[in-house]
Each structure stands twice: as C-alpha cells, then as structure tokens.
C-alpha cells in the first residue's frame, strides 16, 4: 500500500516540475517582460527573440 503512495507522489512531483519548466520557458524566464506587462495591467504577453509584446491590455 505504501509503495503505491510513493509512486503517486513521485508522479505528482514530476508533473509539477514539467508544468513549472514549461511555464517558465514561455518567455525564456524573461521576468522583466512579465513585470512590464503586469505594470501595464496586461493579462498576457508573448516573447519572440527576447522582444516583448504585451497582449490584452486595458
């Protein structure tokens, strides 16, 4: 029984790591871009060749 719990726990950790890495690589971990768009109250942004474009701005 404990063995099954360990397997589920390991899968959960792997899933979380995958999610974090996928999300972080969205803009090559470009925090400046994220901060800038957040400051402009934009809901999303895209990044091409490290050039930032804010989307869904008020």
Tab-separated table of N, CA and C in Angstrom:
chain	number	residue	atom	x	y	z
A	1	UNK	N	0.834	-1.207	0.000
A	1	UNK	CA	0.000	0.000	0.000
A	1	UNK	C	0.872	1.262	0.000
A	2	UNK	N	1.910	1.254	0.843
A	2	UNK	CA	2.813	2.396	0.927
A	2	UNK	C	3.554	2.602	-0.395
A	3	UNK	N	3.807	1.484	-1.073
A	3	UNK	CA	4.528	1.540	-2.352
A	3	UNK	C	3.717	2.325	-3.392
A	4	UNK	N	2.435	2.082	-3.441
A	4	UNK	CA	1.564	2.778	-4.392
A	4	UNK	C	1.545	4.282	-4.100
A	5	UNK	N	1.556	4.627	-2.832
A	5	UNK	CA	1.557	6.033	-2.428
A	5	UNK	C	2.836	6.723	-2.905
A	6	UNK	N	3.973	6.021	-2.782
A	6	UNK	CA	5.262	6.569	-3.224
A	6	UNK	C	5.253	6.832	-4.733
A	7	UNK	N	4.680	5.917	-5.493
A	7	UNK	CA	4.622	6.058	-6.951
A	7	UNK	C	3.761	7.269	-7.332
A	8	UNK	N	2.605	7.384	-6.703
A	8	UNK	CA	1.705	8.512	-6.975
A	8	UNK	C	2.398	9.830	-6.615
A	9	UNK	N	3.091	9.845	-5.494
A	9	UNK	CA	3.805	11.037	-5.034
A	9	UNK	C	4.902	11.429	-6.029
A	10	UNK	N	5.640	10.455	-6.523
A	10	UNK	CA	6.708	10.705	-7.497
A	10	UNK	C	6.132	11.267	-8.804
A	11	UNK	N	5.008	10.701	-9.251
A	11	UNK	CA	4.358	11.184	-10.472
A	11	UNK	C	3.879	12.628	-10.294
A	12	UNK	N	3.366	12.929	-9.118
A	12	UNK	CA	2.888	14.278	-8.827
A	12	UNK	C	4.035	15.281	-8.898
A	13	UNK	N	5.176	14.924	-8.316
A	13	UNK	CA	6.357	15.788	-8.343
A	13	UNK	C	6.831	16.003	-9.784
A	14	UNK	N	6.870	14.925	-10.573
A	14	UNK	CA	7.289	15.029	-11.972
A	14	UNK	C	6.358	15.950	-12.756
A	15	UNK	N	5.061	15.812	-12.517
A	15	UNK	CA	4.076	16.647	-13.200
A	15	UNK	C	4.280	18.122	-12.855
A	16	UNK	N	4.515	18.388	-11.567
A	16	UNK	CA	4.737	19.771	-11.120
A	16	UNK	C	5.997	20.356	-11.760
A	17	UNK	N	7.065	19.576	-11.811
A	17	UNK	CA	8.309	20.020	-12.426
A	17	UNK	C	8.095	20.330	-13.902
A	18	UNK	N	7.385	19.444	-14.583
A	18	UNK	CA	7.107	19.629	-16.005
A	18	UNK	C	6.326	20.917	-16.235
A	19	UNK	N	5.317	21.140	-15.402
A	19	UNK	CA	4.485	22.334	-15.519
A	19	UNK	C	5.305	23.607	-15.301
A	20	UNK	N	6.120	23.603	-14.245
A	20	UNK	CA	6.932	24.773	-13.915
A	20	UNK	C	7.928	25.075	-15.033
A	21	UNK	N	8.596	24.039	-15.538
A	21	UNK	CA	9.575	24.242	-16.607
A	21	UNK	C	8.911	24.737	-17.892
A	22	UNK	N	7.746	24.181	-18.203
A	22	UNK	CA	7.029	24.584	-19.409
A	22	UNK	C	6.586	26.040	-19.298
A	23	UNK	N	6.062	26.401	-18.154
A	23	UNK	CA	5.575	27.767	-17.964
A	23	UNK	C	6.731	28.764	-17.938
A	24	UNK	N	7.824	28.380	-17.260
A	24	UNK	CA	8.971	29.276	-17.124
A	24	UNK	C	9.632	29.556	-18.472
A	25	UNK	N	9.621	28.566	-19.358
A	25	UNK	CA	10.277	28.737	-20.648
A	25	UNK	C	9.402	29.504	-21.642
A	26	UNK	N	8.210	29.915	-21.206
A	26	UNK	CA	7.290	30.636	-22.084
A	26	UNK	C	7.966	31.866	-22.685
A	27	UNK	N	8.747	32.557	-21.877
A	27	UNK	CA	9.412	33.752	-22.358
A	27	UNK	C	10.888	33.698	-21.977
A	28	UNK	N	11.454	32.516	-22.025
A	28	UNK	CA	12.852	32.312	-21.631
A	28	UNK	C	13.134	32.909	-20.251
A	29	UNK	N	12.179	32.687	-19.333
A	29	UNK	CA	12.264	33.213	-17.973
A	29	UNK	C	12.563	34.710	-18.006
A	30	UNK	N	11.852	35.425	-18.868
A	30	UNK	CA	12.050	36.860	-19.025
A	30	UNK	C	11.192	37.604	-18.005
A	31	UNK	N	11.733	37.769	-16.801
A	31	UNK	CA	10.984	38.380	-15.704
A	31	UNK	C	10.696	39.859	-15.972
A	32	UNK	N	11.643	40.547	-16.640
A	32	UNK	CA	11.442	41.967	-16.946
A	32	UNK	C	10.196	42.163	-17.810
A	33	UNK	N	10.048	41.288	-18.790
A	33	UNK	CA	8.902	41.346	-19.688
A	33	UNK	C	7.617	41.137	-18.894
A	34	UNK	N	7.614	40.133	-18.035
A	34	UNK	CA	6.443	39.828	-17.214
A	34	UNK	C	6.081	41.017	-16.323
A	35	UNK	N	7.090	41.587	-15.670
A	35	UNK	CA	6.867	42.721	-14.767
A	35	UNK	C	6.318	43.923	-15.522
A	36	UNK	N	6.908	44.170	-16.692
A	36	UNK	CA	6.490	45.310	-17.510
A	36	UNK	C	5.022	45.189	-17.906
A	37	UNK	N	4.630	43.990	-18.350
A	37	UNK	CA	3.243	43.786	-18.781
A	37	UNK	C	2.286	43.809	-17.598
A	38	UNK	N	2.756	43.331	-16.458
A	38	UNK	CA	1.940	43.349	-15.250
A	38	UNK	C	1.699	44.796	-14.822
A	39	UNK	N	2.744	45.606	-14.924
A	39	UNK	CA	2.659	47.021	-14.566
A	39	UNK	C	1.656	47.750	-15.470
A	40	UNK	N	1.621	47.356	-16.735
A	40	UNK	CA	0.695	47.972	-17.686
A	40	UNK	C	-0.699	47.338	-17.594
A	41	UNK	N	-0.885	46.465	-16.607
A	41	UNK	CA	-2.157	45.779	-16.357
A	41	UNK	C	-2.602	44.925	-17.535
A	42	UNK	N	-1.639	44.325	-18.229
A	42	UNK	CA	-1.957	43.440	-19.332
A	42	UNK	C	-2.121	42.023	-18.797
A	43	UNK	N	-3.014	41.262	-19.430
A	43	UNK	CA	-3.310	39.931	-18.929
A	43	UNK	C	-2.358	38.857	-19.464
A	44	UNK	N	-1.658	39.150	-20.557
A	44	UNK	CA	-0.763	38.143	-21.117
A	44	UNK	C	0.326	38.811	-21.940
A	45	UNK	N	1.308	38.027	-22.327
A	45	UNK	CA	2.379	38.563	-23.157
A	45	UNK	C	2.980	37.445	-24.003
A	46	UNK	N	3.647	37.850	-25.078
A	46	UNK	CA	4.371	36.879	-25.902
A	46	UNK	C	5.800	37.376	-26.033
A	47	UNK	N	6.676	36.478	-26.395
A	47	UNK	CA	8.073	36.827	-26.495
A	47	UNK	C	8.670	36.169	-27.733
A	48	UNK	N	9.243	36.973	-28.624
A	48	UNK	CA	9.907	36.451	-29.814
A	48	UNK	C	11.298	37.060	-29.891
A	49	UNK	N	12.307	36.208	-29.864
A	49	UNK	CA	13.705	36.670	-29.885
A	49	UNK	C	13.959	37.696	-28.774
A	50	UNK	N	13.467	37.376	-27.590
A	50	UNK	CA	13.623	38.229	-26.404
A	50	UNK	C	12.973	39.604	-26.551
A	51	UNK	N	12.110	39.762	-27.560
A	51	UNK	CA	11.366	41.016	-27.704
A	51	UNK	C	9.967	40.805	-27.137
A	52	UNK	N	9.586	41.693	-26.243
A	52	UNK	CA	8.335	41.523	-25.502
A	52	UNK	C	7.153	42.213	-26.174
A	53	UNK	N	6.018	41.521	-26.197
A	53	UNK	CA	4.774	42.111	-26.694
A	53	UNK	C	3.674	41.837	-25.681
A	54	UNK	N	3.102	42.899	-25.128
A	54	UNK	CA	2.027	42.737	-24.146
A	54	UNK	C	0.687	42.601	-24.875
A	55	UNK	N	-0.153	41.683	-24.384
A	55	UNK	CA	-1.465	41.478	-25.007
A	55	UNK	C	-2.574	41.646	-23.965
A	56	UNK	N	-3.784	41.856	-24.448
A	56	UNK	CA	-4.967	42.034	-23.588
A	56	UNK	C	-4.780	43.177	-22.589
A	57	UNK	N	-4.335	44.304	-23.104
A	57	UNK	CA	-4.135	45.463	-22.231
A	57	UNK	C	-5.409	46.321	-22.178
A	58	UNK	N	-5.621	47.009	-21.076
A	58	UNK	CA	-6.812	47.857	-20.941
A	58	UNK	C	-6.730	49.088	-21.833
